[in-house]
Short mmCIF file of C-alpha atoms and ligand atoms in Angstrom, two decimals:
data_model
loop_
_atom_site.label_atom_id
_atom_site.label_comp_id
_atom_site.label_asym_id
_atom_site.label_seq_id
_atom_site.Cartn_x
_atom_site.Cartn_y
_atom_site.Cartn_z
CA UNK A 1 -18.67 -9.74 21.00
CA UNK A 2 -19.41 -6.44 22.45
CA UNK A 3 -15.87 -5.78 24.39
CA UNK A 4 -13.19 -3.85 22.74
CA UNK A 5 -9.84 -5.45 23.23
CA UNK A 6 -7.00 -3.31 24.66
CA UNK A 7 -4.31 -4.43 22.97
CA UNK A 8 -4.32 -6.10 19.68
CA UNK A 9 -1.00 -7.54 18.34
CA UNK A 10 -1.15 -9.10 14.57
CA UNK A 11 1.56 -11.72 13.40
CA UNK A 12 1.48 -12.49 9.79
CA UNK A 13 2.96 -15.53 8.66
CA UNK A 14 5.07 -14.88 5.15
CA UNK A 15 8.34 -17.07 5.67
CA UNK A 16 7.16 -19.99 3.10
CA UNK A 17 8.55 -20.10 -0.30
CA UNK A 18 4.95 -21.87 -1.31
CA UNK A 19 6.37 -24.80 -3.52
CA UNK A 20 2.78 -25.59 -4.71
CA UNK A 21 3.04 -22.19 -6.72
CA UNK A 22 6.18 -23.52 -8.68
CA UNK A 23 7.72 -19.97 -9.04
CA UNK A 24 10.83 -18.76 -7.59
CA UNK A 25 8.92 -15.47 -6.59
CA UNK A 26 7.97 -16.19 -2.88
CA UNK A 27 4.43 -16.66 -2.65
CA UNK A 28 3.57 -13.61 -0.68
CA UNK A 29 4.72 -11.52 -3.34
CA UNK A 30 2.59 -12.84 -6.35
CA UNK A 31 0.31 -9.76 -7.19
CA UNK A 32 -3.27 -9.79 -6.83
CA UNK A 33 -5.24 -6.95 -8.02
CA UNK A 34 -1.86 -5.60 -8.82
CA UNK A 35 -0.70 -5.41 -4.95
CA UNK A 36 1.69 -8.22 -3.58
CA UNK A 37 -0.04 -10.71 -1.58
CA UNK A 38 1.46 -10.09 1.92
CA UNK A 39 0.12 -6.30 1.62
CA UNK A 40 -3.28 -7.11 1.27
CA UNK A 41 -2.68 -8.72 4.75
CA UNK A 42 -1.14 -5.88 6.21
CA UNK A 43 -4.01 -3.75 4.99
CA UNK A 44 -6.38 -5.88 6.86
CA UNK A 45 -4.23 -5.77 9.86
CA UNK A 46 -4.24 -1.91 9.87
CA UNK A 47 -7.85 -2.25 10.20
CA UNK A 48 -7.56 -3.73 13.96
CA UNK A 49 -4.16 -2.15 15.11
CA UNK A 50 -1.30 0.12 14.77
CA UNK A 51 1.61 -0.59 12.53
CA UNK A 52 4.05 -1.05 15.51
CA UNK A 53 1.72 -4.19 16.30
CA UNK A 54 2.25 -5.66 13.47
CA UNK A 55 4.84 -8.46 12.90
CA UNK A 56 5.70 -9.97 9.65
CA UNK A 57 7.72 -13.09 9.89
CA UNK A 58 9.80 -13.55 6.67
CA UNK A 59 12.27 -15.72 5.74
CA UNK A 60 12.25 -17.34 1.91
CA UNK A 61 13.29 -14.33 -0.22
CA UNK A 62 13.20 -12.31 3.21
CA UNK A 63 14.89 -9.00 1.43
CA UNK A 64 12.56 -9.26 -1.29
CA UNK A 65 9.43 -9.76 1.10
CA UNK A 66 11.05 -6.65 3.53
CA UNK A 67 11.35 -4.35 0.37
CA UNK A 68 7.56 -4.26 -0.14
CA UNK A 69 6.87 -3.95 3.49
CA UNK A 70 5.97 -0.33 4.93
CA UNK A 71 9.25 0.37 7.27
CA UNK A 72 6.66 1.03 9.93
CA UNK A 73 5.78 -2.88 10.54
CA UNK A 74 8.06 -5.10 12.48
CA UNK A 75 9.66 -8.16 10.48
CA UNK A 76 10.93 -11.31 12.47
CA UNK A 77 12.95 -13.13 10.25
CA UNK A 78 12.81 -17.21 10.40
CA UNK A 79 15.63 -18.83 8.55
CA UNK A 80 14.71 -22.01 8.24
CA UNK A 81 10.76 -23.01 7.79
CA UNK A 82 10.31 -25.30 10.48
CA UNK A 83 6.51 -24.81 10.50
CA UNK A 84 3.83 -22.42 11.22
CA UNK A 85 4.40 -22.85 15.08
CA UNK A 86 7.69 -21.87 14.89
CA UNK A 87 7.21 -18.93 13.06
CA UNK A 88 4.67 -17.65 16.00
CA UNK A 89 6.99 -18.69 18.55
CA UNK A 90 9.70 -16.66 16.79
CA UNK A 91 7.77 -13.55 16.81
CA UNK A 92 6.78 -14.09 20.59
CA UNK A 93 10.43 -14.86 21.57
CA UNK A 94 11.16 -11.35 19.82
CA UNK A 95 9.15 -9.67 22.69
CA UNK A 96 6.12 -9.21 20.51
CA UNK A 97 2.60 -9.66 21.34
CA UNK A 98 3.01 -9.63 25.15
CA UNK A 99 -0.41 -8.67 26.23
CA UNK A 100 -4.12 -8.81 25.12
CA UNK A 101 -5.07 -10.58 21.96
CA UNK A 102 -2.43 -11.74 19.41
CA UNK A 103 -4.02 -12.17 15.91
CA UNK A 104 -2.51 -14.73 13.52
CA UNK A 105 -2.94 -14.52 9.90
CA UNK A 106 -1.36 -16.22 6.78
CA UNK A 107 0.44 -13.93 4.42
CA UNK A 108 -1.25 -15.68 1.19
CA UNK A 109 -4.99 -14.73 2.33
CA UNK A 110 -5.39 -11.53 0.62
CA UNK A 111 -9.32 -11.60 0.72
CA UNK A 112 -9.41 -11.28 4.32
CA UNK A 113 -10.98 -8.29 5.49
CA UNK A 114 -10.18 -6.04 8.66
CA UNK A 115 -13.85 -6.55 9.99
CA UNK A 116 -13.67 -10.17 10.37
CA UNK A 117 -10.59 -9.93 12.24
CA UNK A 118 -12.13 -7.28 14.50
CA UNK A 119 -15.01 -9.48 15.16
CA UNK A 120 -12.65 -12.82 15.77
CA UNK A 121 -10.67 -10.43 18.29
CA UNK A 122 -13.73 -9.16 20.08
CA UNK A 123 -14.92 -12.69 20.64
CA UNK A 124 -11.68 -13.73 21.80
CA UNK A 125 -11.60 -10.92 24.32
CA UNK A 126 -15.14 -11.08 25.22
CA UNK A 127 -15.48 -14.88 26.38
CA UNK A 128 -13.30 -17.01 28.17
CA UNK A 129 -11.65 -18.66 25.42
CA UNK A 130 -7.74 -19.36 24.96
CA UNK A 131 -8.24 -19.01 21.31
CA UNK A 132 -10.89 -18.22 18.53
CA UNK A 133 -10.23 -19.92 15.38
CA UNK A 134 -12.06 -18.80 11.94
CA UNK A 135 -13.07 -21.75 10.18
CA UNK A 136 -14.69 -22.22 6.64
CA UNK A 137 -17.06 -25.48 5.29
CA UNK A 138 -16.14 -26.26 1.92
CA UNK A 139 -17.34 -28.68 -0.45
CA UNK A 140 -13.79 -29.81 -1.06
CA UNK A 141 -11.82 -29.41 2.03
CA UNK A 142 -8.53 -31.15 0.11
CA UNK A 143 -5.53 -29.82 1.35
CA UNK A 144 -6.68 -27.77 4.51
CA UNK A 145 -6.38 -28.79 8.12
CA UNK A 146 -9.50 -30.21 9.45
CA UNK A 147 -11.99 -28.84 12.54
CA UNK A 148 -12.46 -31.76 14.72
CA UNK A 149 -15.61 -31.28 16.98
CA UNK A 150 -16.88 -33.34 19.80
CA UNK A 151 -20.33 -34.58 20.29
CA UNK A 152 -21.03 -31.42 22.20
CA UNK A 153 -20.15 -29.45 19.09
CA UNK A 154 -17.02 -27.77 20.74
CA UNK A 155 -13.79 -27.70 18.92
CA UNK A 156 -11.42 -30.52 19.84
CA UNK A 157 -8.60 -30.09 17.50
CA UNK A 158 -7.44 -29.19 14.19
CA UNK A 159 -5.85 -32.28 12.24
CA UNK A 160 -3.63 -31.69 9.04
CA UNK A 161 -4.64 -33.24 5.98
CA UNK A 162 -1.29 -35.03 6.06
CA UNK A 163 -1.83 -36.16 9.37
CA UNK A 164 -5.78 -37.22 9.33
CA UNK A 165 -7.37 -40.29 9.26
CA UNK A 166 -10.19 -41.42 6.92
CA UNK A 167 -12.85 -40.27 9.01
CA UNK A 168 -11.09 -36.87 9.87
CA UNK A 169 -10.52 -36.02 5.98
CA UNK A 170 -14.40 -36.68 5.58
CA UNK A 171 -14.72 -33.54 7.77
CA UNK A 172 -15.73 -30.47 5.54
CA UNK A 173 -14.97 -27.65 8.29
CA UNK A 174 -11.53 -26.54 7.66
CA UNK A 175 -8.83 -24.33 9.48
CA UNK A 176 -8.18 -20.69 7.66
CA UNK A 177 -4.99 -20.46 9.73
CA UNK A 178 -6.75 -17.33 11.18
CA UNK A 179 -6.80 -17.06 14.82
CA UNK A 180 -7.24 -14.77 17.88
CA UNK A 181 -5.43 -15.82 20.90
CA UNK A 182 -5.23 -14.69 24.50
CA UNK A 183 -1.64 -13.49 24.59
CA UNK A 184 -0.91 -15.64 27.53
CA UNK A 185 -2.25 -18.72 26.67
CA UNK A 186 -0.37 -18.68 23.37
CA UNK A 187 2.99 -17.90 25.18
CA UNK A 188 2.00 -20.84 27.73
CA UNK A 189 1.21 -23.56 24.83
CA UNK A 190 3.68 -22.67 22.46
CA UNK A 191 6.25 -23.90 24.15
CA UNK A 192 4.64 -27.38 24.14
CA UNK A 193 4.74 -27.71 20.61
CA UNK A 194 6.41 -30.40 19.10
CA UNK A 195 7.39 -31.83 15.32
CA UNK A 196 5.95 -35.36 15.86
CA UNK A 197 3.78 -35.44 12.76
CA UNK A 198 3.87 -36.23 9.00
CA UNK A 199 5.48 -32.93 8.08
CA UNK A 200 7.97 -32.86 10.84
CA UNK A 201 7.10 -29.58 11.59
CA UNK A 202 5.89 -27.37 14.69
CA UNK A 203 2.28 -26.92 13.81
CA UNK A 204 0.58 -23.76 14.84
CA UNK A 205 -2.61 -25.77 14.74
CA UNK A 206 -1.67 -28.02 17.57
CA UNK A 207 -1.96 -25.05 19.88
CA UNK A 208 -5.74 -25.61 19.63
CA UNK A 209 -5.36 -29.03 20.84
CA UNK A 210 -3.02 -28.19 23.48
CA UNK A 211 -5.45 -25.30 24.83
CA UNK A 212 -8.52 -27.36 24.77
CA UNK A 213 -6.61 -30.07 26.84
CA UNK A 214 -5.47 -26.87 29.28
CA UNK A 215 -8.49 -25.03 29.27
CA UNK A 216 -11.56 -27.51 28.81
CA UNK A 217 -14.48 -27.47 26.54
CA UNK A 218 -14.81 -23.85 26.55
CA UNK A 219 -11.39 -23.33 25.88
CA UNK A 220 -11.29 -23.10 22.04
CA UNK A 221 -13.92 -21.24 20.19
CA UNK A 222 -14.54 -20.89 16.56
CA UNK A 223 -16.16 -18.47 14.15
CA UNK A 224 -17.41 -20.00 10.66
CA UNK A 225 -16.94 -17.32 8.23
CA UNK A 226 -17.67 -17.22 4.42
CA UNK A 227 -15.09 -19.36 2.37
CA UNK A 228 -14.90 -16.01 0.08
CA UNK A 229 -13.23 -14.31 2.91
CA UNK A 230 -10.55 -16.43 4.01
CA UNK A 231 -9.31 -19.23 1.66
CA UNK A 232 -5.73 -18.82 0.69
CA UNK A 233 -3.75 -19.03 -2.03
CA UNK A 234 -1.42 -22.42 -2.50
CA UNK A 235 -1.51 -22.89 -6.06
CA UNK A 236 -1.50 -20.58 -9.48
CA UNK A 237 -5.38 -21.78 -9.86
CA UNK A 238 -6.11 -20.44 -6.49
CA UNK A 239 -4.43 -17.15 -7.27
CA UNK A 240 -6.79 -16.58 -10.34
CA UNK A 241 -9.69 -17.46 -8.38
CA UNK A 242 -8.57 -14.95 -5.26
CA UNK A 243 -7.64 -12.53 -7.74
CA UNK A 244 -11.25 -12.39 -9.36
CA UNK A 245 -12.73 -12.04 -5.88
CA UNK A 246 -10.47 -8.98 -5.27
CA UNK A 247 -11.21 -7.78 -8.60
CA UNK A 248 -15.21 -8.07 -8.09
CA UNK A 249 -14.65 -6.38 -4.95
CA UNK A 250 -12.75 -3.49 -6.37
CA UNK A 251 -15.34 -3.13 -9.01
CA UNK A 252 -17.96 -3.37 -6.91
CA UNK A 253 -16.62 -0.25 -4.67
CA UNK A 254 -16.39 1.63 -7.85
CA UNK A 255 -19.70 1.28 -8.86
CA UNK A 256 -21.25 1.90 -5.50
CA UNK A 257 -19.22 5.27 -6.05
CA UNK A 258 -20.96 6.28 -9.01
CA UNK A 259 -18.54 4.52 -11.74
CA UNK A 260 -20.43 2.61 -14.79
CA UNK A 261 -18.72 -0.43 -15.58
CA UNK A 262 -20.53 -2.29 -18.38
CA UNK A 263 -19.54 -5.91 -17.54
CA UNK A 264 -17.28 -6.33 -14.11
CA UNK A 265 -16.27 -9.82 -14.96
CA UNK A 266 -14.56 -8.43 -17.76
CA UNK A 267 -12.88 -5.29 -16.19
CA UNK A 268 -9.46 -5.20 -14.33
CA UNK A 269 -8.77 -2.34 -12.00
CA UNK A 270 -5.69 -2.55 -9.71
CA UNK A 271 -6.00 -1.64 -6.33
CA UNK A 272 -4.02 1.27 -6.85
CA UNK A 273 -5.84 2.68 -9.54
CA UNK A 274 -8.51 5.75 -8.91
CA UNK A 275 -11.59 6.02 -10.76
CA UNK A 276 -14.11 9.05 -10.62
CA UNK A 277 -17.71 8.86 -10.11
CA UNK A 278 -19.52 9.51 -13.47
CA UNK A 279 -16.54 7.43 -15.68
CA UNK A 280 -17.63 4.66 -17.70
CA UNK A 281 -15.63 1.68 -18.38
CA UNK A 282 -16.34 -0.54 -21.27
CA UNK A 283 -15.21 -4.19 -21.15
CA UNK A 284 -11.49 -5.61 -21.53
CA UNK A 285 -10.12 -2.69 -19.94
CA UNK A 286 -7.16 -3.05 -17.75
CA UNK A 287 -6.15 -0.12 -15.66
CA UNK A 288 -2.62 -0.66 -13.63
CA UNK A 289 -0.23 1.07 -11.08
CA UNK A 290 -0.80 5.00 -10.45
CA UNK A 291 -3.68 5.27 -13.26
CA UNK A 292 -6.36 7.78 -12.56
CA UNK A 293 -9.44 8.18 -14.74
CA UNK A 294 -11.40 11.70 -14.45
CA UNK A 295 -15.01 12.08 -13.97
CA UNK A 296 -16.85 11.71 -17.40
CA UNK A 297 -14.37 9.52 -19.16
CA UNK A 298 -15.17 6.68 -21.16
CA UNK A 299 -12.40 4.02 -21.38
CA UNK A 300 -12.45 1.12 -23.86
CA UNK A 301 -13.46 -1.41 -24.98
CA UNK A 302 -9.99 -2.80 -25.22
CA UNK A 303 -7.68 -0.24 -23.38
CA UNK A 304 -4.79 -1.22 -21.21
CA UNK A 305 -3.56 1.72 -19.00
CA UNK A 306 -0.61 1.91 -16.69
CA UNK A 307 0.80 4.66 -14.72
CA UNK A 308 -1.28 6.89 -16.97
CA UNK A 309 -4.27 9.89 -16.58
CA UNK A 310 -7.08 9.76 -18.55
CA UNK A 311 -8.50 13.60 -18.31
CA UNK A 312 -12.29 14.49 -18.05
CA UNK A 313 -14.66 13.59 -20.55
CA UNK A 314 -11.73 11.97 -22.44
CA UNK A 315 -12.81 8.91 -25.01
CA UNK A 316 -10.01 6.09 -25.35
CA UNK A 317 -10.67 3.15 -26.88
CA UNK A 318 -8.56 0.22 -28.40
CA UNK A 319 -5.46 1.71 -26.67
CA UNK A 320 -2.51 1.14 -25.08
CA UNK A 321 -1.53 3.97 -22.84
CA UNK A 322 1.86 3.94 -21.03
CA UNK A 323 2.92 6.50 -18.45
CA UNK A 324 0.90 9.12 -20.63
CA UNK A 325 -1.18 11.97 -19.89
CA UNK A 326 -4.55 12.28 -21.84
CA UNK A 327 -5.84 15.81 -21.55
CA UNK A 328 -9.82 16.65 -20.80
CA UNK A 329 -11.91 15.70 -23.94
CA UNK A 330 -9.33 14.22 -25.90
CA UNK A 331 -10.08 11.48 -28.31
CA UNK A 332 -7.64 8.36 -28.35
CA UNK A 333 -8.00 5.63 -30.85
CA UNK A 334 -8.93 3.26 -32.09
CA UNK A 335 -5.77 1.47 -32.27
CA UNK A 336 -3.46 3.84 -30.66
CA UNK A 337 -0.44 3.64 -28.64
CA UNK A 338 0.61 6.23 -26.27
CA UNK A 339 4.33 5.78 -24.88
CA UNK A 340 5.91 7.17 -22.03
CA UNK A 341 5.99 10.98 -22.04
CA UNK A 342 2.63 11.43 -23.91
CA UNK A 343 0.73 14.40 -23.08
CA UNK A 344 -2.37 15.80 -24.89
CA UNK A 345 -4.22 18.82 -24.12
CA UNK A 346 -7.68 19.53 -23.66
CA UNK A 347 -9.71 18.57 -27.00
CA UNK A 348 -6.86 17.10 -28.86
CA UNK A 349 -7.09 13.80 -30.97
CA UNK A 350 -4.91 10.63 -31.65
CA UNK A 351 -6.50 8.89 -33.95
CA UNK A 352 -6.19 5.08 -35.75
CA UNK A 353 -2.80 3.46 -36.20
CA UNK A 354 -0.88 6.41 -34.28
CA UNK A 355 2.13 5.80 -32.11
CA UNK A 356 3.54 8.78 -30.01
CA UNK A 357 6.43 8.71 -27.59
CA UNK A 358 7.57 11.50 -25.65
CA UNK A 359 5.46 14.02 -27.30
CA UNK A 360 3.28 17.21 -26.27
CA UNK A 361 0.03 17.76 -28.29
CA UNK A 362 -1.28 21.19 -27.80
CA UNK A 363 -5.01 22.15 -27.36
CA UNK A 364 -6.97 20.84 -30.38
CA UNK A 365 -4.41 19.57 -32.49
CA UNK A 366 -4.91 16.30 -34.01
CA UNK A 367 -2.83 13.35 -35.36
CA UNK A 368 -5.89 11.65 -36.98
CA UNK A 369 -4.06 8.51 -38.79
CA UNK A 370 -1.08 6.14 -39.27
CA UNK A 371 1.68 8.57 -37.72
CA UNK A 372 4.43 8.05 -35.52
CA UNK A 373 5.34 11.26 -33.49
CA UNK A 374 8.29 10.82 -31.07
CA UNK A 375 10.47 13.83 -29.18
CA UNK A 376 7.81 16.18 -30.51
CA UNK A 377 6.23 19.25 -29.60
CA UNK A 378 3.13 20.24 -31.45
CA UNK A 379 1.48 23.58 -30.63
CA UNK A 380 -2.15 24.52 -30.71
CA UNK A 381 -4.69 23.66 -33.51
CA UNK A 382 -2.15 21.87 -35.61
CA UNK A 383 -3.01 19.00 -37.88
CA UNK A 384 -0.69 16.15 -38.72
CA UNK A 385 -1.55 14.64 -42.33
CA UNK A 386 -1.96 10.88 -42.23
CA UNK A 387 0.96 8.77 -42.76
CA UNK A 388 3.40 11.56 -41.20
CA UNK A 389 6.47 10.57 -39.06
CA UNK A 390 9.14 12.23 -36.88
CA UNK A 391 12.38 10.63 -37.99
CA UNK A 392 13.69 11.46 -34.40
CA UNK A 393 16.51 8.55 -34.50
CA UNK A 394 19.50 8.81 -36.67
CA UNK A 395 20.73 5.53 -35.47
CA UNK A 396 22.77 6.98 -32.71
CA UNK A 397 20.77 9.94 -31.06
CA UNK A 398 17.23 11.13 -30.50
CA UNK A 399 16.38 14.24 -31.84
CA UNK A 400 13.60 16.85 -30.99
CA UNK A 401 10.67 18.01 -33.51
CA UNK A 402 8.88 21.28 -32.70
CA UNK A 403 5.79 22.08 -34.68
CA UNK A 404 4.17 25.41 -33.86
CA UNK A 405 0.59 26.51 -33.60
CA UNK A 406 -2.03 26.13 -36.63
CA UNK A 407 0.51 24.21 -38.58
CA UNK A 408 -0.73 21.74 -41.47
CA UNK A 409 1.45 19.10 -42.03
CA UNK A 410 0.55 17.33 -45.51
CA UNK A 411 0.22 13.70 -45.54
CA UNK A 412 3.19 11.81 -45.51
CA UNK A 413 5.48 14.06 -44.54
CA UNK A 414 8.97 12.79 -42.95
CA UNK A 415 9.97 15.57 -40.47
CA UNK A 416 13.84 14.82 -40.18
CA UNK A 417 14.85 16.09 -36.74
CA UNK A 418 16.57 18.00 -35.57
CA UNK A 419 13.52 20.51 -37.22
CA UNK A 420 11.06 23.37 -36.28
CA UNK A 421 8.01 24.12 -38.27
CA UNK A 422 7.14 27.62 -37.52
CA UNK A 423 3.40 28.53 -36.57
CA UNK A 424 1.07 28.50 -39.50
CA UNK A 425 3.58 26.69 -41.47
CA UNK A 426 2.46 24.22 -44.33
CA UNK A 427 4.19 21.01 -45.91
CA UNK A 428 3.25 19.67 -49.27
CA UNK A 429 2.50 15.99 -49.15
CA UNK A 430 5.06 13.34 -49.45
CA UNK A 431 7.60 15.47 -48.44
CA UNK A 432 11.21 14.86 -46.71
CA UNK A 433 11.55 17.76 -44.19
CA UNK A 434 14.82 18.23 -43.21
CA UNK A 435 15.26 21.95 -42.85
CA UNK A 436 13.38 24.45 -40.42
CA UNK A 437 10.16 25.98 -41.97
CA UNK A 438 9.31 29.63 -41.64
CA UNK A 439 6.33 30.81 -40.04
CA UNK A 440 3.19 30.95 -42.73
CA UNK A 441 5.53 29.50 -45.46
CA UNK A 442 4.55 26.06 -47.42
CA UNK A 443 7.59 23.71 -47.74
CA UNK A 444 7.58 21.10 -50.23
CA UNK A 445 10.24 18.48 -51.14
CA UNK A 446 9.72 16.44 -54.05
CA UNK A 447 10.43 15.96 -57.79
CA UNK A 448 8.51 17.52 -60.33
CA UNK A 449 5.52 15.00 -61.35
CA UNK A 450 6.22 13.94 -65.35
CA UNK A 451 4.44 12.04 -68.08
CA UNK A 452 5.21 9.77 -70.74
CA UNK A 453 2.57 9.63 -72.68
CA UNK A 454 0.81 6.17 -74.30
CA UNK A 455 2.97 4.07 -71.79
CA UNK A 456 0.98 1.58 -71.46
CA UNK A 457 0.34 0.65 -74.94
CA UNK A 458 3.85 0.79 -75.73
CA UNK A 459 4.76 -1.39 -72.65
CA UNK A 460 2.48 -4.14 -74.12
CA UNK A 461 3.62 -4.02 -77.12
CA UNK A 462 7.17 -4.50 -76.10
CA UNK A 463 6.23 -7.55 -73.85
CA UNK A 464 4.41 -9.35 -77.12
CA UNK A 465 7.63 -8.74 -79.08
CA UNK A 466 9.75 -10.74 -76.84
C1 LIG B 1 -2.23 -24.06 7.15
C2 LIG B 1 -2.66 -24.91 8.26
C3 LIG B 1 -3.77 -25.65 7.72
C4 LIG B 1 -4.89 -24.75 7.03
C5 LIG B 1 -4.19 -23.96 6.02
C6 LIG B 1 -5.20 -22.78 5.48
C7 LIG B 1 -0.74 -25.23 9.67
C8 LIG B 1 0.24 -26.49 10.20
N1 LIG B 1 -1.52 -25.56 8.71
O1 LIG B 1 -1.48 -24.98 6.20
O2 LIG B 1 -4.34 -26.14 9.05
O3 LIG B 1 -6.09 -25.03 6.75
O4 LIG B 1 -2.99 -23.50 6.20
O5 LIG B 1 -4.46 -22.25 4.33
O6 LIG B 1 -0.46 -24.20 10.35
N2 LIG B 1 4.77 -20.14 7.14
C9 LIG B 1 5.70 -19.63 7.62
N3 LIG B 1 6.81 -20.48 8.26
C10 LIG B 1 6.85 -21.97 8.20
C11 LIG B 1 5.68 -22.40 7.38
C12 LIG B 1 4.54 -21.58 6.75
O7 LIG B 1 5.93 -18.31 7.69
O8 LIG B 1 7.64 -22.21 8.82
C13 LIG B 1 3.87 -19.46 6.45
C14 LIG B 1 3.43 -19.15 5.06
O9 LIG B 1 4.42 -18.19 4.26
C15 LIG B 1 2.10 -19.14 4.62
C16 LIG B 1 1.64 -19.55 5.94
O10 LIG B 1 2.62 -19.78 7.03
O11 LIG B 1 1.98 -17.72 4.22
C17 LIG B 1 0.67 -20.94 5.87
O12 LIG B 1 1.61 -21.78 5.47
P1 LIG B 1 1.46 -22.98 4.29
O13 LIG B 1 2.44 -24.13 4.19
O14 LIG B 1 0.96 -22.50 3.06
O15 LIG B 1 0.29 -24.05 5.21
P2 LIG B 1 -0.74 -25.04 4.74
O16 LIG B 1 -0.22 -26.21 4.32
O17 LIG B 1 -1.47 -24.11 3.73
CA1 LIG B 2 -1.59 -22.07 3.03
#
């Protein structure tokens, strides 16, 4: 346990389709906390070795899988998926893992942590074993390979569910598919694998029994791990379970760093997101992609933000925010939709039932109620009255609306773009503004109000006559 091995190579098995997922997408590309599963395995491997010592075995959807992997890790192609033993053999045949410790991990086990791999490798290197297997004890071991131990407690072999007899199926200690092999021992036994089993595949699990036969009762070590750390994803339901585990870890780390999360079970933050200490997250918040939340921001309840930046001290609630930048101490919501290219400056406000797209809102400016602002440049300290809309699309092209500083746009103004309102300009409520407005002027566009006296009584009389 104390020796640090000289060389650690990590083989990540990622060639299978994952038929139990019932999905065209290769299983290892299904996202967990926003990150393709296989990249979690790569991140764990990176905690024990360098990228040139990481090989990913790809096969089903190989091009798709390669596309998400960093260029610095190796890939080995397994054209036909003839089993986990075959996959590892191909990696070794490519000249990989020639000395020291060879760790094998499945690409569908995102919860596996670097420190667990480090301990497994240290136990392998520090002992006289040919392999140390990471196992877990489960209440329901269905579907997993069972770890068969002898009377002395030493591991004898691993039996797959499909090949297990009744007695073996009752065993609750299972193989997690995570191993630390002595490189030379693995090379020797892998040549002896056959396909004489229920699935007619080369099982990597059979190396364990072979090592035991060659090396005797001290040949195989086992490390019993935490099930939460190492149980893989085979089905959509397991994916949901693992996603919940990873999200709770992300939330825990954020809380440890000083983020206030009111209800972690109802907070969905991708691994790629940054949240500063001192931010507060209310329930039902989804933060995805490259989103960042600055210090003192209060986000939620009910916010979906993707690839967006929420500034210091901003307040965003009941809102959808996509590719947008919310300035410091800005208020957004409730019930607002900020689309791509929305930028709000310090102290501005986007209020209730407001949609914005490709719009810059200057410092202190407000769009408080029921508006659509698209392709608009709005200066400082301007106010957009309730129900105002930029008519930015003429059915063929988009046009820009420019609104200066200190502008008062009256309620229900239609701004027919391209159009410009000068600094300090006003528009009358209900106007359709299709010409530029001079700075400081009031533009009104509506017919004069007229009255028909006693209209109600006349109308009633007419109705009674007929
Ligand atoms: C495997 C183990 C089983 C263990 C379980 C833990 C074997 C034979 N069985 O079973 O003992 O309890 O994992 O989750 O190893 N893969 C390849 N090439 C192949 C076949 C699989 O790269 O030819 C990859 C898959 O993409 C996957 C991993 O290996 O990432 C495991 O394959 P999977 O089919 O999920 O194995 P299990 O049946 O779960
Ligand atoms: Ca599996």
